[in-house]
Each structure stands twice: as C-alpha cells, then as structure tokens.
PDB file of C-alpha atoms and ligand atoms in Angstrom:
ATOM      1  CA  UNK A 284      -2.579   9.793   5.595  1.00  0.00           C
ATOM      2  CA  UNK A 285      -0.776   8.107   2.688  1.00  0.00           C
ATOM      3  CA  UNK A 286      -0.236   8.700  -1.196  1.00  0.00           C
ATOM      4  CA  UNK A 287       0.181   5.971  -3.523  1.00  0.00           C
ATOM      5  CA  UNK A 288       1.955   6.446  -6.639  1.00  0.00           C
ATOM      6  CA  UNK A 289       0.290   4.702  -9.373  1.00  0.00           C
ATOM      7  CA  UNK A 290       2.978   6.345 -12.018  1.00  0.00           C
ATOM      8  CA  UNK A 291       0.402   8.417 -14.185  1.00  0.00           C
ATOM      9  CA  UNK A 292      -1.120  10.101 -10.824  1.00  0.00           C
ATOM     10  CA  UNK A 293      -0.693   9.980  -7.040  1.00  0.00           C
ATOM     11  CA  UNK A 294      -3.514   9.384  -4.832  1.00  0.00           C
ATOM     12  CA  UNK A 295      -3.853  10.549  -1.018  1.00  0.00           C
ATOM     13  CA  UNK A 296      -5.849   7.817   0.210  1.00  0.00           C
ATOM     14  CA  UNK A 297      -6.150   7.210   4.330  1.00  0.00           C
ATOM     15  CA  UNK A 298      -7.523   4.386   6.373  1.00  0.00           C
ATOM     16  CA  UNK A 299      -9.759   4.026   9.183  1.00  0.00           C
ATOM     17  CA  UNK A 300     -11.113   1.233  11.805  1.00  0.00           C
ATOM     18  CA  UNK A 301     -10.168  -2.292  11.492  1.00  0.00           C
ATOM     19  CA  UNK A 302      -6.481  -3.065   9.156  1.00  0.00           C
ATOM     20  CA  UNK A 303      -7.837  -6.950   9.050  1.00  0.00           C
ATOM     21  CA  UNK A 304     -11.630  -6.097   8.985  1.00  0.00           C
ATOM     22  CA  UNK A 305     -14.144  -5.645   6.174  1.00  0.00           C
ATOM     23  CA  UNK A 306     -13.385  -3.351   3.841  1.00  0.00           C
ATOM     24  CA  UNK A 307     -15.606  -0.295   3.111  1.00  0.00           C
ATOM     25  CA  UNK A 308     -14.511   2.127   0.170  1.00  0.00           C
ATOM     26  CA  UNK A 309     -15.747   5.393  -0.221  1.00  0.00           C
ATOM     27  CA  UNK A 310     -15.681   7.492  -3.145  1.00  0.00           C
ATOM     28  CA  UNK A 311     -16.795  11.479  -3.171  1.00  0.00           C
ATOM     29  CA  UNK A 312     -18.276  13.881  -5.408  1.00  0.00           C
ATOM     30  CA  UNK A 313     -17.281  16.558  -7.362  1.00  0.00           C
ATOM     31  CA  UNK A 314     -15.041  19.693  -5.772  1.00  0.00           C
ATOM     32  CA  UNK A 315     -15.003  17.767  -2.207  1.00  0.00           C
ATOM     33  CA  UNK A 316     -12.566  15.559  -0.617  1.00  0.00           C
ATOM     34  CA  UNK A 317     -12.368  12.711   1.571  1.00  0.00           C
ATOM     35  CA  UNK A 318     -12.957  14.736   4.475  1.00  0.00           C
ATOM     36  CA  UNK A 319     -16.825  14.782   3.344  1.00  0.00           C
ATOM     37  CA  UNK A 320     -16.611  10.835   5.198  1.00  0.00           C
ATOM     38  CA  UNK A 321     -15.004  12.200   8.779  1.00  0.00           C
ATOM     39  CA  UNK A 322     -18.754  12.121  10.400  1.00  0.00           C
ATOM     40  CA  UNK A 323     -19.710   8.870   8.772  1.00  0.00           C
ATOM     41  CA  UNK A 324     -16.229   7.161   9.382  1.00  0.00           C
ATOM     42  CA  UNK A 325     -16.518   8.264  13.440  1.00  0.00           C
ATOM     43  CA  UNK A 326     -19.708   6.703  13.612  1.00  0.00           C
ATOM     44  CA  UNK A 327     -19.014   3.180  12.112  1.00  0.00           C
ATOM     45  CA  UNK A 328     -18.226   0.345  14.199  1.00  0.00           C
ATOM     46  CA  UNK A 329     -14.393  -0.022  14.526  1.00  0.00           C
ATOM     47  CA  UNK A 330     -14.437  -3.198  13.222  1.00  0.00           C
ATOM     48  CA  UNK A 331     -14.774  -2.523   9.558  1.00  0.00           C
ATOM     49  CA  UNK A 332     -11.484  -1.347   7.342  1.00  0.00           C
ATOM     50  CA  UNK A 333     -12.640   1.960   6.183  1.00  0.00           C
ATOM     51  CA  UNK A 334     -10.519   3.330   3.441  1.00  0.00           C
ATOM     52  CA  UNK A 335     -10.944   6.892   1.410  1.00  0.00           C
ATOM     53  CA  UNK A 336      -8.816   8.277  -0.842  1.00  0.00           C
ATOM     54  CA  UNK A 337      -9.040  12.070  -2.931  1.00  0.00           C
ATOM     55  CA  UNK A 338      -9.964  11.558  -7.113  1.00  0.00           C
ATOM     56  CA  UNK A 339      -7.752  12.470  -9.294  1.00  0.00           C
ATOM     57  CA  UNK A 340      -7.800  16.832  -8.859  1.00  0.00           C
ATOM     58  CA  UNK A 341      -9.187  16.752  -5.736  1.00  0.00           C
ATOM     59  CA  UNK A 342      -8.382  17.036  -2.402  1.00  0.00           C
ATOM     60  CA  UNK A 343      -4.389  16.272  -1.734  1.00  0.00           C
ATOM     61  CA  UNK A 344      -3.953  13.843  -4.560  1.00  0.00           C
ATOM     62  CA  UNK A 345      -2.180  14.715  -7.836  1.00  0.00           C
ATOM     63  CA  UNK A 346      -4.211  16.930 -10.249  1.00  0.00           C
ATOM     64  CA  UNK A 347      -3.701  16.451 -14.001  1.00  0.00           C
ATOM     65  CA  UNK A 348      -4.371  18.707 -16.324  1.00  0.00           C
ATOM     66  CA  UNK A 349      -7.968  18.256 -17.591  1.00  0.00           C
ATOM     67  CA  UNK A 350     -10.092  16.737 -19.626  1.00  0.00           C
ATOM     68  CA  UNK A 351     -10.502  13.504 -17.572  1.00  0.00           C
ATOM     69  CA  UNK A 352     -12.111  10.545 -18.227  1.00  0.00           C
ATOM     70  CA  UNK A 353     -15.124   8.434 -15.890  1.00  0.00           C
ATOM     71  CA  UNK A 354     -12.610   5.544 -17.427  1.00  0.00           C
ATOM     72  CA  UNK A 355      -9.488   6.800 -16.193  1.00  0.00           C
ATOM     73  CA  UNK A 356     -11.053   7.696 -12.801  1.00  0.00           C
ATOM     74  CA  UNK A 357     -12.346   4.051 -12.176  1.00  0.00           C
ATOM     75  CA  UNK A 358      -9.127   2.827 -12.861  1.00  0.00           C
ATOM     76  CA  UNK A 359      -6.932   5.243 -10.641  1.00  0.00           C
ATOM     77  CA  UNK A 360      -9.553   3.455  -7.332  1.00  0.00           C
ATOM     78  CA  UNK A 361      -9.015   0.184  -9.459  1.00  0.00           C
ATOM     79  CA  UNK A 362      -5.409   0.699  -8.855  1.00  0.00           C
ATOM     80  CA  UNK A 363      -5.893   1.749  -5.915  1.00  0.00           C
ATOM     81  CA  UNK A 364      -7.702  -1.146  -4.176  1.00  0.00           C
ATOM     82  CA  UNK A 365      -5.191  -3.751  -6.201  1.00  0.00           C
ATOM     83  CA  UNK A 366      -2.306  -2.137  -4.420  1.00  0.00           C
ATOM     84  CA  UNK A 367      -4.138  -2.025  -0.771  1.00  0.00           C
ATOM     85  CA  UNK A 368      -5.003  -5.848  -1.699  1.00  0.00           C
ATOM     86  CA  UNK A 369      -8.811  -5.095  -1.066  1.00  0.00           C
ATOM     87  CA  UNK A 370     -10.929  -7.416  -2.356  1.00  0.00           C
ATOM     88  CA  UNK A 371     -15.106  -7.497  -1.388  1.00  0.00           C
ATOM     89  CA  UNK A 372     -15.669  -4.478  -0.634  1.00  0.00           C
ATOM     90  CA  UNK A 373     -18.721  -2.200  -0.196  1.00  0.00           C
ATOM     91  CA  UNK A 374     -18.461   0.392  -2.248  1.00  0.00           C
ATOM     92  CA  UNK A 375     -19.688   3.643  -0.979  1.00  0.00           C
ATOM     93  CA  UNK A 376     -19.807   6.414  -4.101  1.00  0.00           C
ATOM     94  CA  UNK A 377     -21.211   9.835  -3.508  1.00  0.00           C
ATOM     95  CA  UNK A 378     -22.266  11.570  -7.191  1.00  0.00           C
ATOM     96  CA  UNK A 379     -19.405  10.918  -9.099  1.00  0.00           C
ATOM     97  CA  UNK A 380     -18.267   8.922  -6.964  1.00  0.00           C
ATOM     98  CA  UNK A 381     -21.534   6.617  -7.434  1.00  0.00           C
ATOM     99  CA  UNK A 382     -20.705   6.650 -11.262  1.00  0.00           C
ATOM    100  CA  UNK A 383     -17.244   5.445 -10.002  1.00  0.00           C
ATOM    101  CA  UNK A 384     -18.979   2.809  -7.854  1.00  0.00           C
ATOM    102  CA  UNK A 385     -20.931   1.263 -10.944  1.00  0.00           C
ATOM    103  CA  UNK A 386     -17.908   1.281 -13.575  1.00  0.00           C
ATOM    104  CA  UNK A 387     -15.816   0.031 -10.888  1.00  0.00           C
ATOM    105  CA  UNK A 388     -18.496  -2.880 -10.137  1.00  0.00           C
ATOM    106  CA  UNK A 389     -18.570  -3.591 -14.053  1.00  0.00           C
ATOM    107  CA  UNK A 390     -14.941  -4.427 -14.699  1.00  0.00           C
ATOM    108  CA  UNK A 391     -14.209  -6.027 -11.444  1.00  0.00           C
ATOM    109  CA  UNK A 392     -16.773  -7.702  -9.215  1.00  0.00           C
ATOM    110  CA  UNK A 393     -13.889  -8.958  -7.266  1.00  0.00           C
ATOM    111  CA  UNK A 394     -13.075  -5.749  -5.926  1.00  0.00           C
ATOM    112  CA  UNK A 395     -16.934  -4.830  -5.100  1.00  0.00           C
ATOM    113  CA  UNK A 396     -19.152  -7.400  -3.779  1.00  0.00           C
ATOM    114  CA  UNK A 397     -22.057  -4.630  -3.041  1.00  0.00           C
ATOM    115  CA  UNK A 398     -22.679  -0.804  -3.917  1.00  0.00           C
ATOM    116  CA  UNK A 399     -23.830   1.928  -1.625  1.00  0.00           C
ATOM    117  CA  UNK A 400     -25.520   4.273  -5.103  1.00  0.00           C
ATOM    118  CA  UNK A 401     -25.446   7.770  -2.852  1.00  0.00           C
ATOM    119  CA  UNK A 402     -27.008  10.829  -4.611  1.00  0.00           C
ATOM    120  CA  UNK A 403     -25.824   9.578  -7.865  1.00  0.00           C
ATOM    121  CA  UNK A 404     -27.182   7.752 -10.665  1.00  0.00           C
ATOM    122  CA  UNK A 405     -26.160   6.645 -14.835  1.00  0.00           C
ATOM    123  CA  UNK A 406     -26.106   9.882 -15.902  1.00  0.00           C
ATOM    124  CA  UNK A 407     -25.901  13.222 -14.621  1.00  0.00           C
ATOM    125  CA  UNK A 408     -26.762  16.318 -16.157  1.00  0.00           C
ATOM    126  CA  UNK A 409     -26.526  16.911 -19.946  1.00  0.00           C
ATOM    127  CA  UNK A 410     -23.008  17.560 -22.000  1.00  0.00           C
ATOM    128  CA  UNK A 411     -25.093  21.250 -22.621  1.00  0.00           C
ATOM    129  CA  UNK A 412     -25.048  21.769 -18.729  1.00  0.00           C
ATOM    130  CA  UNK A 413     -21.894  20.644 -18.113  1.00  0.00           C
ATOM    131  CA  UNK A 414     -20.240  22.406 -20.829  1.00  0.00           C
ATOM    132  CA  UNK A 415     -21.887  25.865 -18.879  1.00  0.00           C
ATOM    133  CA  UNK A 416     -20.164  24.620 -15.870  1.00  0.00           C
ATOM    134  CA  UNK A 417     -17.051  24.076 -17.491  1.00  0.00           C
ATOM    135  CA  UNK A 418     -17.172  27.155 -18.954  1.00  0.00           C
ATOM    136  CA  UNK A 419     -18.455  29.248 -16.460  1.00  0.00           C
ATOM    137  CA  UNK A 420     -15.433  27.982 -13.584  1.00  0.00           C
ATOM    138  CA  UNK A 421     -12.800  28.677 -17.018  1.00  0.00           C
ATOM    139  CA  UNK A 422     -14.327  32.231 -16.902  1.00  0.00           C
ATOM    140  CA  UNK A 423     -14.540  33.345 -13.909  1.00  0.00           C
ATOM    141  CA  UNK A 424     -13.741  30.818 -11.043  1.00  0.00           C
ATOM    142  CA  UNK A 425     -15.655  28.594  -9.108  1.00  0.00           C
ATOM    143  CA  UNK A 426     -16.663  31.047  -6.596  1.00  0.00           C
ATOM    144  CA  UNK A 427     -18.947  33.062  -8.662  1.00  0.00           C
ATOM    145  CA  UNK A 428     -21.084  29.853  -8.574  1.00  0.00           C
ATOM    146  CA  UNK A 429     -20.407  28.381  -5.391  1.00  0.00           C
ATOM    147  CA  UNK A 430     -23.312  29.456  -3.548  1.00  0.00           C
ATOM    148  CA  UNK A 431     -25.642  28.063  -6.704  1.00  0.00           C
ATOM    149  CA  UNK A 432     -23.714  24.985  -5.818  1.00  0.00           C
ATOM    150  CA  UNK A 433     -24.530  25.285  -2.357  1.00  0.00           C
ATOM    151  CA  UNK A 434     -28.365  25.295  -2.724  1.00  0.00           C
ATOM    152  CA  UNK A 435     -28.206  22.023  -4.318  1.00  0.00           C
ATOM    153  CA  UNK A 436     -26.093  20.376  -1.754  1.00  0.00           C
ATOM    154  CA  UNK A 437     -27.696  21.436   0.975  1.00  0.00           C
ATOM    155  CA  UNK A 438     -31.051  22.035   2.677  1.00  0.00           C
ATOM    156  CA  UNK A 439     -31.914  26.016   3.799  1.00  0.00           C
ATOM    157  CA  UNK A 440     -31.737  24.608   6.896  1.00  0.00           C
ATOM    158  CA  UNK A 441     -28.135  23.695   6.811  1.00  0.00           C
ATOM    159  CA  UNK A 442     -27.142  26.461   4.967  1.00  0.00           C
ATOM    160  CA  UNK A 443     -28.107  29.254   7.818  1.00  0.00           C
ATOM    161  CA  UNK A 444     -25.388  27.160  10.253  1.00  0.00           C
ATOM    162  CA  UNK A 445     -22.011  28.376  10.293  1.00  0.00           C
ATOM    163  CA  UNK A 446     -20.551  25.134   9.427  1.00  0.00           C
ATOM    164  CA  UNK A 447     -21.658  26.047   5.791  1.00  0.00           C
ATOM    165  CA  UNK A 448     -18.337  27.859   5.216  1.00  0.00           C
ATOM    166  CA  UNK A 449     -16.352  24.890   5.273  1.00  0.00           C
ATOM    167  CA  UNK A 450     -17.584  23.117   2.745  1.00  0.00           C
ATOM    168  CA  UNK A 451     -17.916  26.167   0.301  1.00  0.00           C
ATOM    169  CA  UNK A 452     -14.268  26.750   1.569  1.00  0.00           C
ATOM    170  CA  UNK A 453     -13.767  23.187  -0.034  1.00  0.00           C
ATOM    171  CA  UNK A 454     -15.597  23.766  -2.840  1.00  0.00           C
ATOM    172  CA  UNK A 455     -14.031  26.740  -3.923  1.00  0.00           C
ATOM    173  CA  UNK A 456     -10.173  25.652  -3.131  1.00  0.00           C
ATOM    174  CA  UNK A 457     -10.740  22.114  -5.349  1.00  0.00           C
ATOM    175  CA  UNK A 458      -8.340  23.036  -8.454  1.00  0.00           C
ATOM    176  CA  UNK A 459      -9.673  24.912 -11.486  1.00  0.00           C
ATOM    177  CA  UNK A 460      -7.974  21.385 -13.386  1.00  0.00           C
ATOM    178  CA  UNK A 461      -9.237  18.951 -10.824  1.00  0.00           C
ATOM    179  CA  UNK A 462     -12.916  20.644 -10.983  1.00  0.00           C
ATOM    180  CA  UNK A 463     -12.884  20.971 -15.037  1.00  0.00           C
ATOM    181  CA  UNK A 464     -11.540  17.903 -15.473  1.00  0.00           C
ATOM    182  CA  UNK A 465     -13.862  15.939 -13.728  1.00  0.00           C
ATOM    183  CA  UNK A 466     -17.128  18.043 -15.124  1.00  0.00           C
ATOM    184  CA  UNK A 467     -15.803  16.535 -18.480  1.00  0.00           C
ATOM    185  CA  UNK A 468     -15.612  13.380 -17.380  1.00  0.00           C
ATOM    186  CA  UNK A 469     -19.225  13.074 -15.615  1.00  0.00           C
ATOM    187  CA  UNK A 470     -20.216  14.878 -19.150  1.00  0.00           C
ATOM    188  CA  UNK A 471     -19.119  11.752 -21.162  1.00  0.00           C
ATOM    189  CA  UNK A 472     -20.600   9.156 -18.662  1.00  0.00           C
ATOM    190  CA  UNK A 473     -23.933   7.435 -19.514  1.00  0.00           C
ATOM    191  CA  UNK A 474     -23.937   4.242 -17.702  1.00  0.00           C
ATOM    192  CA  UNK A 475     -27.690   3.220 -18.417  1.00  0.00           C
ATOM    193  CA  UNK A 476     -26.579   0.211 -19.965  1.00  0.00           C
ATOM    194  CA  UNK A 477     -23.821  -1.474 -18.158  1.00  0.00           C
ATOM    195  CA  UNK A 478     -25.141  -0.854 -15.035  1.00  0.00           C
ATOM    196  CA  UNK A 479     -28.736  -2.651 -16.114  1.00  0.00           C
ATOM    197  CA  UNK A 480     -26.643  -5.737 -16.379  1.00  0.00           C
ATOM    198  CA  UNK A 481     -25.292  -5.273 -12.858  1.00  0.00           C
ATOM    199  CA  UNK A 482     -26.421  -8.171  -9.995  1.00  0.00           C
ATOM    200  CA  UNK A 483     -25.311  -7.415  -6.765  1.00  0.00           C
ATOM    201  CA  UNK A 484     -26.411  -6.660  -3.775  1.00  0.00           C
ATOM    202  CA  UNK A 485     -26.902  -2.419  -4.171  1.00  0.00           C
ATOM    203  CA  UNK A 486     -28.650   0.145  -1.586  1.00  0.00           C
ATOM    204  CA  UNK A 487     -29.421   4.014  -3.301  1.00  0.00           C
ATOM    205  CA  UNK A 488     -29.353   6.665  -1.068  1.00  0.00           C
ATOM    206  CA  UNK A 489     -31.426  10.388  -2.273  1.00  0.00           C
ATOM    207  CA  UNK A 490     -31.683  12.983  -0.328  1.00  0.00           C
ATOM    208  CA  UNK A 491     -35.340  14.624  -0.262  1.00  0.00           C
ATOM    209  CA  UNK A 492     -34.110  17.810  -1.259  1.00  0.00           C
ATOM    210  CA  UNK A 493     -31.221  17.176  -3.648  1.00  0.00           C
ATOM    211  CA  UNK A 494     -31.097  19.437  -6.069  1.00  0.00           C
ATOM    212  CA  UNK A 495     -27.926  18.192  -8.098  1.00  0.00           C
ATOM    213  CA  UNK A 496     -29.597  14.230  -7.927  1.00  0.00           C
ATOM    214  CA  UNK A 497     -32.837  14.407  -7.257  1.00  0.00           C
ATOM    215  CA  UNK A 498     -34.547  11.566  -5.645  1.00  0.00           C
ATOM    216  CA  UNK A 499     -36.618  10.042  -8.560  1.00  0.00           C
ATOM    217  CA  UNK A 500     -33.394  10.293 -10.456  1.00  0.00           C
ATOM    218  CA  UNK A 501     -31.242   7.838  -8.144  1.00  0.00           C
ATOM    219  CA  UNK A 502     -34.385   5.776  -8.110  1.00  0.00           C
ATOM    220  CA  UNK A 503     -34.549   5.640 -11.638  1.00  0.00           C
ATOM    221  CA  UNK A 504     -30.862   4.446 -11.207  1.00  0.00           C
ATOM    222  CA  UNK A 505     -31.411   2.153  -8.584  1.00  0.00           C
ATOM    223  CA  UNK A 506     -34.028   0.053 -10.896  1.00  0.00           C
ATOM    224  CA  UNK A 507     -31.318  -0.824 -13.295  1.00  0.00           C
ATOM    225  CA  UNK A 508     -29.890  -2.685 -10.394  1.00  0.00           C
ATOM    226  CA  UNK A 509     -31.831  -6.327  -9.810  1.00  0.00           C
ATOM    227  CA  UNK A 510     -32.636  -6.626  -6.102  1.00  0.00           C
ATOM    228  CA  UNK A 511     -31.756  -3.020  -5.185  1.00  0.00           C
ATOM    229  CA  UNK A 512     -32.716  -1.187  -2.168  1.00  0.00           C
ATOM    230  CA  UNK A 513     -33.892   2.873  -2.805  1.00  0.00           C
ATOM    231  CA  UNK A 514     -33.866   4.917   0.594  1.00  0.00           C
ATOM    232  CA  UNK A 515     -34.842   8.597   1.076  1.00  0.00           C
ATOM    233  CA  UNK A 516     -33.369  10.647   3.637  1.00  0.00           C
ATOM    234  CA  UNK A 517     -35.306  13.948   5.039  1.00  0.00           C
ATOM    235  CA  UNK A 518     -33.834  16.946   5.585  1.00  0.00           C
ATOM    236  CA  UNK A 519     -30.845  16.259   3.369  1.00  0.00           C
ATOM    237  CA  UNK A 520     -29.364  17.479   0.225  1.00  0.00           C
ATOM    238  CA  UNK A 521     -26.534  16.727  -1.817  1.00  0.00           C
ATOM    239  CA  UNK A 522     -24.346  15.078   0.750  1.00  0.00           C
ATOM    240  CA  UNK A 523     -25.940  13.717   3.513  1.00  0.00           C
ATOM    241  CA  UNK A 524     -23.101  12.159   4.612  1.00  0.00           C
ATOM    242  CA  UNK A 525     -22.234  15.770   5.825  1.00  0.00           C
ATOM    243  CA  UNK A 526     -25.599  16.818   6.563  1.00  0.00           C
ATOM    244  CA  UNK A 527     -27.558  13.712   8.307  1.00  0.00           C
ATOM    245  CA  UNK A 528     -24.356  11.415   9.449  1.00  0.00           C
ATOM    246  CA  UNK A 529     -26.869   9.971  12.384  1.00  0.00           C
ATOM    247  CA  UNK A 530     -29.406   8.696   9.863  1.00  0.00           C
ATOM    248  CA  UNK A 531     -26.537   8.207   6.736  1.00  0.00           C
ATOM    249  CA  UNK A 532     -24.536   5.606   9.185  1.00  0.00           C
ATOM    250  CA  UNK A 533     -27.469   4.016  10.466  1.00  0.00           C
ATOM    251  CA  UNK A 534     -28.909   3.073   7.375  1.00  0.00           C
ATOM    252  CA  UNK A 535     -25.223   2.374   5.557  1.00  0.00           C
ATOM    253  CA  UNK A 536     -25.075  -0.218   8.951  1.00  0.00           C
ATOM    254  CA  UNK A 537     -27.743  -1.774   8.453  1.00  0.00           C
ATOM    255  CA  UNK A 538     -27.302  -2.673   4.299  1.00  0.00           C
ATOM    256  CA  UNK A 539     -24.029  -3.801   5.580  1.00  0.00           C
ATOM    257  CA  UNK A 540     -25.366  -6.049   8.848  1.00  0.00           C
ATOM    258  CA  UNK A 541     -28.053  -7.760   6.853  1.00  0.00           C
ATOM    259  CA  UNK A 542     -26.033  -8.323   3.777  1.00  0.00           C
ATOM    260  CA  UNK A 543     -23.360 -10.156   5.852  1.00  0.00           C
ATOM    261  CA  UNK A 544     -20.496  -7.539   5.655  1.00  0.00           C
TER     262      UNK A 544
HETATM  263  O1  LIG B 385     -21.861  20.186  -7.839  1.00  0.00           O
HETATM  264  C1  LIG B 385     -22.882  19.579  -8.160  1.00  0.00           C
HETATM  265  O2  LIG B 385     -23.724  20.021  -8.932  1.00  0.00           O
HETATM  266  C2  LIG B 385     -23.119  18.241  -7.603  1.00  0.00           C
HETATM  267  C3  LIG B 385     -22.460  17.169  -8.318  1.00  0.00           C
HETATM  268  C4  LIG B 385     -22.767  16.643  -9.526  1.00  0.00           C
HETATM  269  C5  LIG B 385     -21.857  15.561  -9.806  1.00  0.00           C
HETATM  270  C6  LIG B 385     -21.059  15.543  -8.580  1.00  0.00           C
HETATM  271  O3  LIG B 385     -20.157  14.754  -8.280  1.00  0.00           O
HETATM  272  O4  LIG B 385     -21.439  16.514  -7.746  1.00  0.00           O
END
C-alpha cells in the first residue's frame, strides 16, 4: 500500500506482480475501490507490473469536497503514472474508470499504448439521471439506493451468494463527497468525439446483463475506436471483474499476449 501526494489530493495507489515488468493500470468505477481488482490481480501472470490506485473520494485516497471534474480525475492517474515513471501501459478502466481510460489515452498516448473499455463507454447516463442520483444520496444516503445499485451490478445469480454484502458494504461506506463528486463528473463527460479520433489497439468488455452499461452501449463505444475488439461476458453484470474473474483474466490475457504486452 502507498499514497502519493500530488499536492491538490493524495492517492492510495498499490502494486502488484513484476516491479520491472509490463505495466497494467487499472482504474474502477463509481463507489468501489481498488479492491474490486484482488481476483483479477491473483490470477495474472506474475510477470506483469500491476498497479491500482483509489479515485479521488474513493477508497483510502483523499476525498475533496465535490463537484469533480472527468478532467481533474484523468489528471490525478496522469500524475499518478508520471510519478511511478510508467510509460505503455494497458489501461484497464471499469465505468468511470473506462471514461478515465479514454481521456487519459487522448492527452497522453505515451502513458497508454492500449485500452481495456470495461462496462463503460462516451457517455453514461443523462445530466437528468445523474442529477436524481446526486440528489437522492444528498437526501437520504446512499443506502436507500444501494440495493437498486446492486441489481445493475450484478446478476440474480450473484446476488443470492453471501459475498454480496461486501460489495454493498463498499458501496455504501464510499464518501457522500467522493460518491457526489464523481456522479457530477461522469454527468459532464461526453467523450463521443475525442475518443472517435482514438487509434490504438482497444478491447471492450460488456457484461450480458449490465444494467448500468449495457452491452450495445459499450459496443456503440467500442466502434469509435478503429481496430477495436467488443467481447461479451455471460453471467456477468456491472463488474465482472468481481463476478467472472476466471473468464475476465482470461480474456484481459489474451488482448495482452497477442498484442505483444
Ligand atoms: O452505480 C452505477 O450505476 C454504475 C456506474 C455508473 C458509472 C460508474 O462508474 O458506475
């Protein structure tokens, strides 16, 4: 576990695998923290340099008070990967994290020589539904809409195991600020255009029953990328990651085998 300082905010940011090997970034999604990796990280070959870190709000990194902005979150990982010297990296982003992931790969191709586009895409949502969001967690806490929030991440399935409580658990401990702050921020994000203009090499990941990014969404994302690669996952929701790591490494493995990572 570490924190860098970056003056304006602290991040807790950890690292996995290989110090010298390639690098592999991951970025997660709204009220979650890095721990949403630990399956996928365990399952990657110990050669690669894995490296997480919390957003701004989340997890154990600073939280500001809200609004945020998608720009100031792409530079806080900017920062980030300047000060851990990483340069090439795949670029995993989950939701937000996948907006992240294609600002990030607009300003600085050095830092991101391919893009992992999980359950994500240009634009989520509308400012209308994000403002009820905003609103709603202002009102009367995240909890009274956590298990809403639960039906989109995750399949029925998943949700009548036990291990269900832990992520609601995260869910509903991710700061009022940090959760807020980051709706606003996805609100005021419509990457459509920047990202058409993006060329390199780019897998999408949906989740057959996503119900926060559904699959023809992230598809619809995906074709703004030349050369991209869509896959679907079954049985999965939200974060697959979390709910199929088997399938979610194997496929993450082989984008980064064949593209020479
Ligand atoms: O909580 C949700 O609805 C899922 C989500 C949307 C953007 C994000 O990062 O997570």
């Amino acid at each position: 576990m570490h924190m860098a300082d970056l003056g304006d905010v602290a991040l807790h940011w950890r690292e996995d695998g290989d110090p010298k090997g390639a690098p592999i970034v991951f970025a997660n999604s709204l009220g979650t923290d890095l721990r949403i990796w630990d399956k996928v990280v365990a399952r990657l070959p110990e050669t690669y340099r894995a490296i997480r870190y919390d957003k701004r709000g989340h997890g154990l990194s600073d939280c500001p008070p809200a609004p945020y902005t998608m720009g100031a979150m792409v530079r806080d990982v900017e920062r980030l990967l300047d000060r851990l010297e990483v340069r090439d990296a795949v670029f995993v982003g989950l939701s937000v994290g996948g907006m992240i992931a294609q600002g990030l790969a607009v300003k600085r191709l050095d830092q991101v020589r391919a893009m992992v586009l999980s359950n994500t895409a240009a634009k989520i949502g509308t400012k209308e539904t994000w403002r009820g969001r905003i609103d709603a967690a202002e009102r009367s806490g995240i909890d009274t809409f956590a298990d809403d929030v639960m039906e989109k991440w995750f399949t029925r399935a998943f949700r009548d195991t036990a291990e269900i409580k832990i992520w609601r658990n995260m869910l509903i401990r991710c700061p009022l600020q940090g959760y807020v702050g980051t709706c606003h921020a996805i609100a005021g994000t419509d990457f459509y255009t920047p990202t058409s203009g993006l060329t390199l090499p780019t897998l999408a990941i949906a989740g057959s029953e996503d119900g926060s990014t559904p699959p023809d969404l992230v598809r619809e994302t995906a074709e703004l990328v030349k050369g991209s690669e869509f896959c679907l996952l079954r049985r999965a929701g939200h974060i697959p990651c979390v709910e199929q790591p088997d399938a979610y490494t194997a496929r993450l493995v082989e984008f980064m085998t064949r593209i020479g990572h």
